[in-house]
Amino acid sequence: MTKTQQIRLARRPSGLPGDDTWSLTTEELPGPAEGQLLVKIDFISIDPAMRGWLRDQRSYVPPVGIGEVMRSLDIGTVVESAHPDFAVGDTVSGTFGVTEYTISDGSDVSKVDLTIAPGPTWLGTLGMPGMTAYFGLLEVGKLQAGDTVVVSAAAGAVGSVVGQIAKAKGAEVIGIAGGPEKTRLLTEELGFDAAVDYRNDNVAKRLRELAPQGIDVFFDNVGGDILDAALMNLRRGARVVLCGAISAYNAEQLPPGPSRYMSLLVFRASMTGFVVFDYADRYGEAVAQIAQWLAEGKLESREHVVEGGVARFGETLNMLFSGANNGKLVLAL
Amino acid sequence: MTKTQQIRLARRPSGLPGDDTWSLTTEELPGPAEGQLLVKIDFISIDPAMRGWLRDQRSYVPPVGIGEVMRSLDIGTVVESAHPDFAVGDTVSGTFGVTEYTISDGSDVSKVDLTIAPGPTWLGTLGMPGMTAYFGLLEVGKLQAGDTVVVSAAAGAVGSVVGQIAKAKGAEVIGIAGGPEKTRLLTEELGFDAAVDYRNDNVAKRLRELAPQGIDVFFDNVGGDILDAALMNLRRGARVVLCGAISAYNAEQLPPGPSRYMSLLVFRASMTGFVVFDYADRYGEAVAQIAQWLAEGKLESREHVVEGGVARFGETLNMLFSGANNGKLVLAL
């Protein structure tokens, strides 16, 4: 028997998830039965999408149920195996949840090659955030060389990759982020052409100055006023890629939508939503390309790793909503 | 000399245009100089877009200036001509403005064939509203046979044509309009499969009942709550065509945008704006197709003709905003 602690959803939060949202439980896991493996979790991916999974509403995946282990993507190590495809010592990724150990039947579990990149990178630039950036920018945003690209939450897990892929593809890139530390990161370390600090700048005015000819692709992770500021500064034929709306994720009532949406008409522009899972059969292509850019130094992966047990899950998640992280947020057990 | 009355923009309105928005002026026109023609206006097109032309803001056409003759599309008769391409008695269409007579140099003036349809139809189903419906639905909305199409302001000039073209192309069509008289018109006279009365029905709930599998194309002329109701009921891969937002045209402050816009993400859907002028080089194709549908009885043109002088322009325009018209609103001089 293996003793494990895990985080379960105790009650659905209203607003920012508080301590009473979660319960820390302990259970004993038996050894793996035939066809199963026992995984020790090393890294837990902390994602904005998690807030959506807590809402009892129709979406692209069902909500996490009350009393269930909180859903998460993780990287772990196989510590016992009765499955023909996995050996003790394999590094694997899967939707194992916020737990120390788990029993898996191996479905939707992938082996991870740590010689290409360390575990946290496989949850970020080579994981869902990287896939989201790649397919959102190139397929949904239909990026062309020479485009002017603006990305919000640009210092985050998805945004930092969006901007760097856009640069690698020959675009001019402006990032929007909160505070001088993040904007400095964007322009001085990640190669962005310019950055707007939404906490201290008038975003609409700065975008007009930095992109007087208008924005070709706006990749939005934030929503709210920042989406409106971008909508006011589109170029004719612009593509707005809807990836997220973190400004609204903790709202108790649905906030107003983008009041400038009729700019889409003036600029003959489109706003398109997507879910990265739809591109699952092409992840291999994206991983290969991103790994190559990483190896060539054209792309730099940023992870923000918090060390601690699963008990630190709740506070770590909330770092996303205060903007405390730079790059991909990961909880290392 | 020809004496003519015209309506000029006296001041920019705040909210619904009042009497003080307009001034009625009289002037004397000389006979046409070489290369010019004198046109007597017969029919003036009354369009929701006019409200936008009164705002002093960047858009797809410049605003009407204070003191200028109000912009409008008209049908008229050539009463004097010193232009080689036009003869006395020709019926012509052009952006002549809200006036009884005008002098034109013939640029952007088209001859109109009254054997195909009467003048008001050339301002509606065979004019800009018809072009808007045709290209918006088929090009922007990418209509496929078997699609479920929902159109707002469905009894209006554009909406009534959108619904009928969609039916002609093999779609299932639901119209949204205000009041039982309009919904009856849609289902009993224009061949819509169903209609929702936004004044008396819960629109989101009715759409869910009428299109349980979701909406493939939503053609929006209205904005506001009706747009949100449609966004909640999309099918995966849906196309939202932004044509107008009449619910907001008289708002003194920009109203909130669609709070349900993140439905575009859940449904992998797009929302795209367009301006019909971009399709000008294909109007001939659309006119020929619509004229054929009219001749075959597959499409019925509805005009709401108000008789009166140019002095009745202001009150006639406001009929659009109270929803008093069925079909294309035209002022007949």
XYZ file of C-alpha atoms in Angstrom:
666
model
C 0.000 0.000 0.000
C 1.149 3.535 -0.820
C -0.048 6.433 1.256
C -0.917 9.529 -0.793
C -2.316 12.946 -0.167
C -4.501 14.709 -2.721
C -6.519 17.867 -3.153
C -10.260 17.483 -3.718
C -12.886 20.035 -4.671
C -14.794 20.665 -1.433
C -17.168 23.342 -2.703
C -17.555 25.481 -5.821
C -15.980 28.881 -5.230
C -17.664 32.203 -5.756
C -15.003 34.628 -6.910
C -11.382 33.864 -6.118
C -11.094 30.298 -4.779
C -10.522 30.398 -1.019
C -9.203 27.797 1.416
C -12.695 26.354 1.819
C -12.736 25.483 -1.895
C -10.320 22.615 -1.296
C -9.945 19.683 1.016
C -6.699 17.833 1.628
C -7.343 14.109 1.969
C -5.173 11.053 2.523
C -5.727 7.580 1.166
C -3.910 4.305 0.736
C -3.369 3.051 -2.793
C -2.992 -0.689 -3.453
C -0.260 -1.867 -5.780
C -1.081 -1.710 -9.487
C -3.302 -4.515 -10.778
C -2.614 -6.192 -14.110
C -2.464 -3.489 -16.829
C -1.956 -0.652 -14.345
C 0.925 1.478 -13.195
C 1.650 3.418 -10.036
C 2.906 6.946 -10.744
C 4.657 9.260 -8.312
C 3.837 12.846 -9.326
C 6.804 15.198 -9.703
C 5.308 18.340 -11.298
C 1.737 19.646 -11.389
C 0.730 22.100 -14.093
C -1.131 25.130 -12.726
C -3.396 26.564 -15.435
C -5.970 29.349 -15.810
C -8.329 26.795 -17.369
C -8.600 25.183 -13.923
C -10.865 28.009 -12.784
C -13.303 27.114 -15.562
C -13.310 23.452 -14.538
C -14.687 24.514 -11.132
C -17.851 25.999 -12.646
C -20.896 23.817 -12.935
C -21.595 24.710 -16.553
C -21.422 23.311 -20.059
C -17.981 23.709 -21.554
C -15.421 21.813 -23.586
C -14.801 19.411 -20.688
C -17.148 18.486 -17.821
C -16.634 20.337 -14.538
C -14.739 18.728 -11.663
C -17.307 17.164 -9.333
C -17.587 17.974 -5.658
C -15.426 15.496 -3.737
C -13.377 14.575 -6.797
C -9.597 14.930 -6.964
C -8.842 18.252 -8.667
C -8.028 17.718 -12.343
C -4.507 18.636 -13.461
C -1.886 17.715 -16.002
C 1.211 16.287 -14.354
C 4.613 14.860 -14.989
C 5.492 11.845 -12.895
C 7.684 8.804 -12.557
C 6.529 5.214 -12.821
C 7.343 3.561 -9.494
C 5.540 0.242 -9.996
C 4.254 -1.225 -13.237
C 2.040 -4.132 -14.223
C 1.524 -2.582 -17.686
C 3.471 -3.918 -20.682
C 4.179 -0.424 -22.147
C 5.630 1.198 -19.034
C 8.659 0.352 -16.939
C 9.692 1.489 -13.484
C 11.658 4.724 -13.878
C 9.819 5.962 -16.980
C 8.914 9.639 -16.911
C 5.297 10.089 -18.009
C 2.733 12.843 -18.480
C -0.995 12.543 -18.025
C -4.081 14.044 -16.423
C -3.272 12.480 -13.074
C -4.730 15.231 -10.875
C -3.465 17.102 -7.825
C -2.117 14.105 -5.926
C 1.178 12.639 -4.761
C 0.632 9.200 -6.253
C -1.933 7.748 -8.591
C -2.892 4.449 -10.177
C -3.325 4.688 -13.957
C -4.356 2.220 -16.628
C -1.981 3.932 -19.045
C -4.640 5.441 -21.285
C -3.824 9.012 -22.358
C -0.436 8.658 -20.685
C 2.638 9.651 -22.711
C 6.283 8.991 -22.079
C 8.391 12.109 -21.716
C 11.965 12.408 -22.978
C 13.946 14.357 -20.387
C 16.960 14.532 -22.714
C 15.004 17.051 -24.824
C 13.857 19.236 -21.923
C 13.234 18.993 -18.172
C 9.827 18.092 -16.747
C 8.444 21.611 -16.221
C 9.137 22.484 -19.870
C 7.007 19.495 -20.893
C 4.132 21.114 -18.992
C 4.790 24.517 -20.591
C 6.472 25.242 -23.866
C 6.370 21.595 -24.985
C 3.002 20.954 -23.306
C -0.512 22.367 -23.543
C 0.555 26.053 -23.334
C 3.016 25.526 -26.177
C 0.453 23.622 -28.258
C -2.076 26.385 -27.565
C 0.339 29.081 -28.673
C 1.399 27.189 -31.787
C -2.010 26.231 -33.172
C -3.748 29.388 -31.975
C -1.260 31.682 -33.635
C -0.553 29.738 -36.810
C -3.882 28.014 -37.537
C -6.526 30.226 -35.938
C -4.597 33.496 -36.280
C -3.282 32.595 -39.753
C -0.037 34.430 -39.048
C 1.812 35.851 -42.057
C 5.392 37.106 -42.103
C 5.337 40.883 -41.658
C 2.168 40.877 -39.577
C 1.906 43.007 -36.480
C 1.023 40.671 -33.615
C -0.187 41.740 -30.182
C -0.522 39.236 -27.348
C -2.015 39.791 -23.893
C -0.754 38.073 -20.732
C 2.451 38.091 -22.747
C 4.687 37.019 -19.860
C 2.490 34.009 -19.134
C 2.874 30.404 -20.213
C 0.987 30.798 -23.496
C 1.727 34.450 -24.251
C 5.488 34.157 -23.920
C 5.500 31.353 -26.496
C 3.057 33.132 -28.826
C 5.333 36.152 -29.002
C 8.468 34.126 -29.600
C 6.863 31.958 -32.319
C 5.587 35.120 -34.003
C 9.133 36.550 -33.959
C 10.538 33.281 -35.332
C 8.005 33.559 -38.174
C 8.989 37.124 -39.069
C 6.279 39.177 -37.382
C 6.531 42.391 -35.390
C 5.471 41.569 -31.833
C 4.040 43.701 -29.043
C 3.320 42.139 -25.661
C 0.892 43.369 -23.006
C 1.776 42.472 -19.416
C 1.463 43.856 -15.894
C 4.334 45.825 -14.395
C 7.822 46.901 -15.414
C 9.477 43.606 -14.443
C 7.362 41.706 -16.957
C 7.648 44.236 -19.748
C 11.420 44.248 -19.297
C 11.437 40.440 -19.525
C 9.526 40.617 -22.795
C 11.724 43.116 -24.593
C 15.111 42.356 -23.051
C 15.003 38.590 -22.687
C 12.316 37.193 -24.956
C 12.936 39.350 -28.027
C 9.599 41.164 -28.220
C 9.778 44.408 -30.235
C 7.790 46.354 -27.654
C 5.750 45.887 -24.509
C 2.801 47.685 -22.932
C 2.374 47.739 -19.161
C -1.378 47.568 -18.622
C -0.993 48.589 -14.986
C 0.711 51.870 -15.809
C -0.034 52.637 -19.487
C -3.172 53.630 -21.361
C -3.252 50.438 -23.404
C -5.363 51.734 -26.309
C -3.186 54.811 -26.682
C 0.079 52.859 -26.486
C -1.125 50.350 -29.065
C -2.048 53.219 -31.391
C 1.465 54.635 -30.973
C 3.270 51.306 -31.323
C 1.143 49.949 -34.180
C -0.120 53.011 -36.049
C -0.929 50.861 -39.078
C -3.078 48.563 -36.903
C -2.905 45.054 -35.478
C -3.081 42.032 -37.800
C -3.325 39.334 -35.140
C -4.448 39.887 -31.560
C -3.983 36.802 -29.399
C -6.119 37.342 -26.312
C -5.659 35.599 -22.985
C -7.232 38.332 -20.877
C -10.523 39.829 -22.149
C -12.066 42.922 -20.568
C -10.618 46.374 -21.207
C -7.512 44.942 -22.857
C -9.584 43.200 -25.515
C -11.457 46.451 -26.133
C -8.196 48.379 -26.451
C -7.004 45.941 -29.107
C -10.333 45.968 -30.962
C -10.006 49.745 -31.337
C -6.641 49.334 -33.044
C -7.120 46.562 -35.580
C -5.986 46.635 -39.169
C -8.392 45.745 -41.941
C -8.801 41.971 -42.149
C -7.427 41.407 -38.625
C -7.805 38.111 -36.787
C -8.595 38.138 -33.067
C -7.749 34.768 -31.511
C -9.761 34.048 -28.361
C -7.677 31.864 -26.110
C -8.783 32.958 -22.662
C -10.266 35.702 -20.523
C -8.423 35.507 -17.242
C -9.738 38.935 -16.202
C -13.190 37.358 -15.913
C -12.443 33.922 -14.491
C -13.181 34.832 -10.892
C -16.078 37.188 -11.609
C -19.167 36.260 -9.609
C -21.399 37.586 -12.362
C -20.585 37.391 -16.025
C -18.835 40.701 -16.790
C -19.843 42.831 -19.774
C -18.436 41.708 -23.080
C -16.187 43.755 -25.355
C -18.092 46.981 -25.979
C -15.910 47.600 -29.032
C -16.935 44.377 -30.766
C -18.470 46.320 -33.655
C -14.903 47.282 -34.591
C -14.921 43.844 -36.200
C -17.311 45.306 -38.755
C -15.380 48.509 -39.397
C -12.133 46.562 -39.844
C -13.676 43.536 -41.637
C -12.116 41.499 -38.883
C -12.904 38.192 -37.224
C -12.811 36.919 -33.657
C -12.447 33.167 -33.377
C -12.392 30.813 -30.435
C -10.558 27.520 -30.313
C -9.798 24.627 -28.003
C -6.337 23.152 -28.323
C -7.565 19.560 -27.900
C -8.993 19.770 -31.426
C -5.414 19.726 -32.712
C -4.383 16.631 -30.710
C -3.498 14.627 -33.812
C -0.967 17.307 -34.758
C 0.761 17.747 -31.374
C 3.723 15.710 -32.636
C 4.377 18.226 -35.412
C 4.235 21.127 -32.971
C 6.460 19.451 -30.364
C 9.075 18.690 -33.020
C 9.066 22.271 -34.304
C 9.147 23.866 -30.854
C 11.899 21.487 -29.678
C 13.923 22.547 -32.710
C 13.431 26.244 -31.925
C 14.458 25.561 -28.302
C 17.593 23.730 -29.475
C 18.453 26.564 -31.880
C 17.955 29.163 -29.164
C 15.168 30.858 -31.122
C 12.750 30.181 -28.330
C 13.350 30.385 -24.607
C 11.151 28.481 -22.198
C 10.177 30.194 -18.953
C 8.846 28.265 -16.014
C 7.917 29.540 -12.604
C 8.353 26.541 -10.287
C 6.873 26.622 -6.794
C 8.277 23.957 -4.455
C 5.933 22.344 -1.968
C 3.428 19.631 -1.307
C -0.046 19.287 -2.780
C -1.253 21.324 0.208
C 0.171 24.402 -1.531
C -2.027 23.892 -4.595
C -4.680 26.496 -3.693
C -2.289 29.365 -3.017
C -0.242 28.482 -6.092
C -3.327 28.531 -8.329
C -4.229 31.990 -7.063
C -0.832 33.327 -8.145
C -2.207 33.144 -11.701
C -4.979 35.571 -10.875
C -2.753 38.097 -9.146
C -0.278 37.880 -12.028
C 2.507 36.738 -9.691
C 4.043 34.309 -12.174
C 6.425 34.793 -15.071
C 6.071 31.999 -17.579
C 4.541 28.608 -16.951
C 3.459 28.077 -13.338
C 4.334 24.631 -11.984
C 4.000 23.091 -8.538
C 6.954 20.781 -7.855
C 6.282 18.111 -5.244
C -33.434 77.112 -62.291
C -35.099 74.335 -60.307
C -36.246 74.946 -56.778
C -35.502 72.051 -54.403
C -35.889 71.313 -50.724
C -33.428 69.166 -48.887
C -32.690 67.903 -45.377
C -29.367 68.907 -43.860
C -27.667 67.787 -40.668
C -28.135 70.681 -38.240
C -26.484 69.116 -35.181
C -25.237 65.713 -34.136
C -27.912 63.942 -32.100
C -27.420 62.434 -28.692
C -29.662 59.401 -28.496
C -32.644 59.164 -30.821
C -32.405 61.921 -33.450
C -34.918 64.685 -32.648
C -36.381 67.457 -34.780
C -33.423 69.693 -33.942
C -31.102 67.194 -35.630
C -32.337 68.281 -39.047
C -32.897 71.486 -40.960
C -35.118 71.800 -44.000
C -33.546 74.147 -46.526
C -34.493 75.367 -49.976
C -32.193 76.212 -52.837
C -32.275 76.889 -56.557
C -30.382 74.550 -58.825
C -29.070 75.753 -62.180
C -29.546 73.558 -65.233
C -26.953 70.819 -65.683
C -23.605 71.939 -67.116
C -21.790 69.873 -69.730
C -21.340 66.330 -68.376
C -24.025 66.732 -65.717
C -27.601 65.613 -65.252
C -30.521 66.913 -63.220
C -32.269 64.158 -61.258
C -35.696 64.354 -59.666
C -35.706 62.029 -56.642
C -38.576 59.552 -56.469
C -37.620 57.237 -53.609
C -35.236 57.703 -50.671
C -33.796 54.664 -48.905
C -34.102 54.848 -45.103
C -31.376 52.739 -43.502
C -30.093 51.908 -40.001
C -26.594 52.763 -41.217
C -27.703 56.406 -41.407
C -27.508 56.639 -37.621
C -23.828 55.721 -37.784
C -23.162 58.376 -40.431
C -24.257 61.019 -37.905
C -21.495 60.130 -35.441
C -18.248 62.037 -35.619
C -16.054 58.945 -35.546
C -13.825 56.808 -37.716
C -15.821 54.261 -39.666
C -16.072 52.717 -43.119
C -17.333 56.047 -44.556
C -16.767 59.565 -43.240
C -19.534 61.063 -41.134
C -22.028 63.506 -42.652
C -20.784 67.018 -41.882
C -22.812 69.629 -40.062
C -24.699 71.657 -42.675
C -24.327 68.983 -45.356
C -27.262 67.391 -47.134
C -28.039 64.117 -45.364
C -26.509 61.191 -47.223
C -28.948 58.657 -48.697
C -29.303 56.223 -51.531
C -32.110 57.206 -53.870
C -33.942 56.245 -57.007
C -34.766 59.146 -59.330
C -35.616 60.189 -62.845
C -33.367 62.154 -65.165
C -35.260 65.342 -66.003
C -32.477 67.216 -67.830
C -29.248 65.793 -69.207
C -26.030 67.181 -70.621
C -24.283 63.836 -70.044
C -23.714 61.450 -72.966
C -24.644 58.323 -70.982
C -27.978 59.484 -69.564
C -31.190 60.557 -71.322
C -34.227 62.391 -70.004
C -36.610 59.816 -68.591
C -33.931 57.347 -67.464
C -34.490 55.882 -64.020
C -31.258 56.026 -62.031
C -29.929 55.130 -58.588
C -27.188 56.903 -56.693
C -26.156 58.468 -53.411
C -28.060 61.652 -54.152
C -29.040 62.490 -50.567
C -32.283 63.556 -48.911
C -33.345 66.107 -51.500
C -36.041 66.646 -54.111
C -33.672 67.371 -56.994
C -29.944 67.116 -57.444
C -27.255 67.813 -60.010
C -24.957 64.844 -60.626
C -21.888 64.290 -62.780
C -22.991 60.700 -63.346
C -20.228 59.073 -61.328
C -21.460 56.170 -59.212
C -24.880 56.529 -60.845
C -26.493 53.360 -62.223
C -29.452 52.965 -64.548
C -32.309 50.990 -63.101
C -34.495 48.622 -65.121
C -38.069 49.014 -63.892
C -39.203 46.078 -66.029
C -37.370 43.801 -63.539
C -38.782 45.408 -60.379
C -40.259 48.720 -59.218
C -38.100 51.488 -57.724
C -38.455 50.607 -54.017
C -37.307 47.033 -54.707
C -34.132 48.455 -56.243
C -33.466 50.131 -52.882
C -34.235 46.931 -50.971
C -33.998 43.383 -52.210
C -32.099 44.371 -55.373
C -30.212 47.187 -53.607
C -27.817 47.482 -50.686
C -29.960 45.420 -48.260
C -30.163 42.597 -50.782
C -26.431 42.774 -51.496
C -25.758 42.789 -47.756
C -27.922 39.731 -47.213
C -26.431 37.858 -50.165
C -22.726 38.394 -49.473
C -23.085 38.358 -45.697
C -24.861 35.025 -45.667
C -23.034 33.244 -48.478
C -19.503 34.671 -48.259
C -19.061 35.716 -44.633
C -21.476 33.147 -43.175
C -20.311 30.390 -45.556
C -23.812 28.925 -45.650
C -24.088 25.198 -46.350
C -27.254 23.328 -47.282
C -28.698 21.782 -44.134
C -27.378 24.516 -41.847
C -29.558 25.985 -39.144
C -29.636 29.748 -39.730
C -30.910 32.335 -37.269
C -31.359 35.970 -38.296
C -32.247 38.922 -36.097
C -34.378 41.878 -37.257
C -35.751 39.182 -39.519
C -38.689 41.243 -40.765
C -36.380 44.083 -41.781
C -34.890 44.915 -45.143
C -31.790 42.752 -44.749
C -33.165 40.063 -42.449
C -36.171 39.203 -44.608
C -33.846 38.578 -47.562
C -31.284 36.651 -45.487
C -33.969 34.222 -44.349
C -35.371 33.699 -47.813
C -31.958 33.182 -49.431
C -31.112 30.684 -46.706
C -34.343 28.809 -47.449
C -33.614 28.897 -51.181
C -30.219 27.346 -50.399
C -31.670 24.497 -48.346
C -31.170 25.733 -44.784
C -33.510 25.596 -41.813
C -34.350 29.193 -40.906
C -35.453 30.816 -37.670
C -36.202 34.539 -37.579
C -36.171 36.836 -34.556
C -38.505 39.849 -34.746
C -40.617 42.054 -32.501
C -44.286 41.281 -32.061
C -46.811 38.732 -33.367
C -47.511 40.602 -36.593
C -43.887 40.294 -37.675
C -43.433 36.695 -36.589
C -46.614 35.767 -38.475
C -45.239 37.517 -41.576
C -42.036 35.470 -41.334
C -43.596 32.031 -41.014
C -46.795 32.489 -43.013
C -45.667 34.715 -45.853
C -41.892 34.529 -46.153
C -41.422 30.799 -45.627
C -39.332 30.854 -42.431
C -39.460 27.576 -40.510
C -39.983 29.307 -37.174
C -39.940 32.730 -35.581
C -39.104 34.063 -32.125
C -40.851 37.177 -30.796
C -38.188 38.953 -28.773
C -40.788 41.204 -27.157
C -42.741 38.309 -25.700
C -40.441 35.270 -25.695
C -37.323 34.330 -23.744
C -35.093 34.359 -26.820
C -32.318 32.097 -25.455
C -34.839 29.520 -24.278
C -36.833 29.557 -27.523
C -33.662 29.178 -29.597
C -32.652 26.204 -27.476
C -36.067 24.633 -28.115
C -36.158 25.420 -31.822
C -32.522 24.562 -32.570
C -31.553 21.951 -29.972
C -28.578 20.910 -32.101
C -27.328 24.534 -32.170
C -27.053 27.372 -34.658
C -24.658 27.107 -37.609
C -25.009 30.670 -38.886
C -26.253 33.624 -36.836
C -26.754 36.742 -38.945
C -26.945 39.636 -36.505
C -28.509 43.000 -37.215
C -29.362 43.834 -33.612
C -26.629 43.182 -31.017
C -27.322 43.398 -27.283
C -29.234 40.651 -25.490
C -30.273 39.015 -28.752
C -26.662 38.484 -29.768
C -25.958 36.980 -26.348
C -28.952 34.659 -26.656
C -27.629 33.383 -29.973
C -24.058 33.005 -28.676
C -25.382 30.696 -25.948
C -26.901 28.419 -28.570
C -24.246 27.952 -31.217
C -23.217 24.677 -32.761
C -19.565 23.731 -32.951
C -17.886 25.622 -35.803
C -20.659 28.235 -36.005
C -20.254 31.487 -37.909
C -21.652 34.704 -36.428
C -22.027 37.357 -39.127
C -21.928 40.895 -37.742
C -24.028 43.088 -39.968
C -25.397 45.653 -37.544
C -26.320 46.460 -33.972
C -29.473 48.535 -34.201
C -30.162 48.065 -30.480
C -27.124 50.256 -29.784
C -27.314 52.870 -32.536
C -28.994 55.520 -30.397
C -27.152 54.749 -27.179
C -25.515 57.831 -25.702
C -22.745 55.744 -24.223
C -21.334 52.642 -25.840
C -23.374 49.796 -24.351
C -21.678 46.678 -22.964
C -20.610 44.144 -25.555
C -21.807 40.558 -25.735
C -21.083 39.076 -22.314
C -21.344 35.592 -23.845
C -18.538 36.176 -26.339
C -16.455 33.408 -24.770
C -19.019 30.993 -26.186
C -16.986 31.455 -29.357
C -14.243 29.477 -27.607
C -16.476 26.708 -26.287
C -18.085 26.252 -29.712
C -14.907 26.866 -31.777
C -16.925 29.570 -33.487
C -16.106 32.818 -35.232
C -17.673 36.262 -35.302
C -16.856 38.262 -38.400
C -17.718 41.774 -39.484
C -18.095 42.911 -43.060
C -18.951 45.957 -45.123
C -20.966 45.255 -48.249
C -19.070 47.835 -50.335
C -16.115 45.416 -50.379
C -18.181 43.205 -52.695
C -19.040 45.992 -55.158
C -17.383 44.263 -58.092
C -19.722 41.296 -57.577
C -23.032 43.163 -57.201
C -23.964 42.180 -60.767
C -23.795 38.483 -59.899
C -25.967 39.000 -56.824
C -28.546 41.165 -58.617
C -28.894 38.580 -61.378
C -29.364 35.738 -58.868
C -31.823 37.633 -56.685
C -33.802 38.837 -59.720
C -34.096 35.218 -60.817
C -35.336 34.135 -57.389
C -37.870 37.010 -57.472
C -39.058 35.935 -60.941
C -39.355 32.311 -59.814
C -41.309 33.310 -56.728
C -38.644 31.853 -54.428
C -38.069 35.233 -52.877
C -40.619 37.870 -52.012
C -39.600 41.494 -51.663
C -41.153 43.525 -48.883
C -41.086 47.289 -48.881
C -42.637 49.665 -46.414
C -43.228 52.855 -48.390
C -44.009 56.091 -46.558
C -45.473 58.816 -48.792
C -44.468 62.392 -48.128
C -41.966 65.141 -48.792
C -38.370 65.307 -47.609
C -39.726 67.060 -44.506
C -40.934 63.657 -43.298
C -37.400 62.233 -43.369
C -36.690 62.535 -39.624
C -39.848 60.826 -38.430
C -39.490 58.128 -41.078
C -35.917 57.377 -40.009
C -37.052 56.941 -36.422
C -39.540 54.254 -37.478
C -36.499 51.990 -37.870
C -35.605 52.359 -34.210
C -39.110 51.716 -32.912
C -39.380 48.706 -35.216
C -42.425 50.175 -36.984
C -41.460 48.911 -40.428
C -41.895 45.561 -42.133
C -39.337 45.101 -44.864
C -37.372 47.825 -46.566
C -38.310 51.325 -45.401
C -38.571 53.851 -48.241
C -39.679 57.470 -48.334
C -41.566 58.174 -51.568
C -41.579 61.803 -52.620
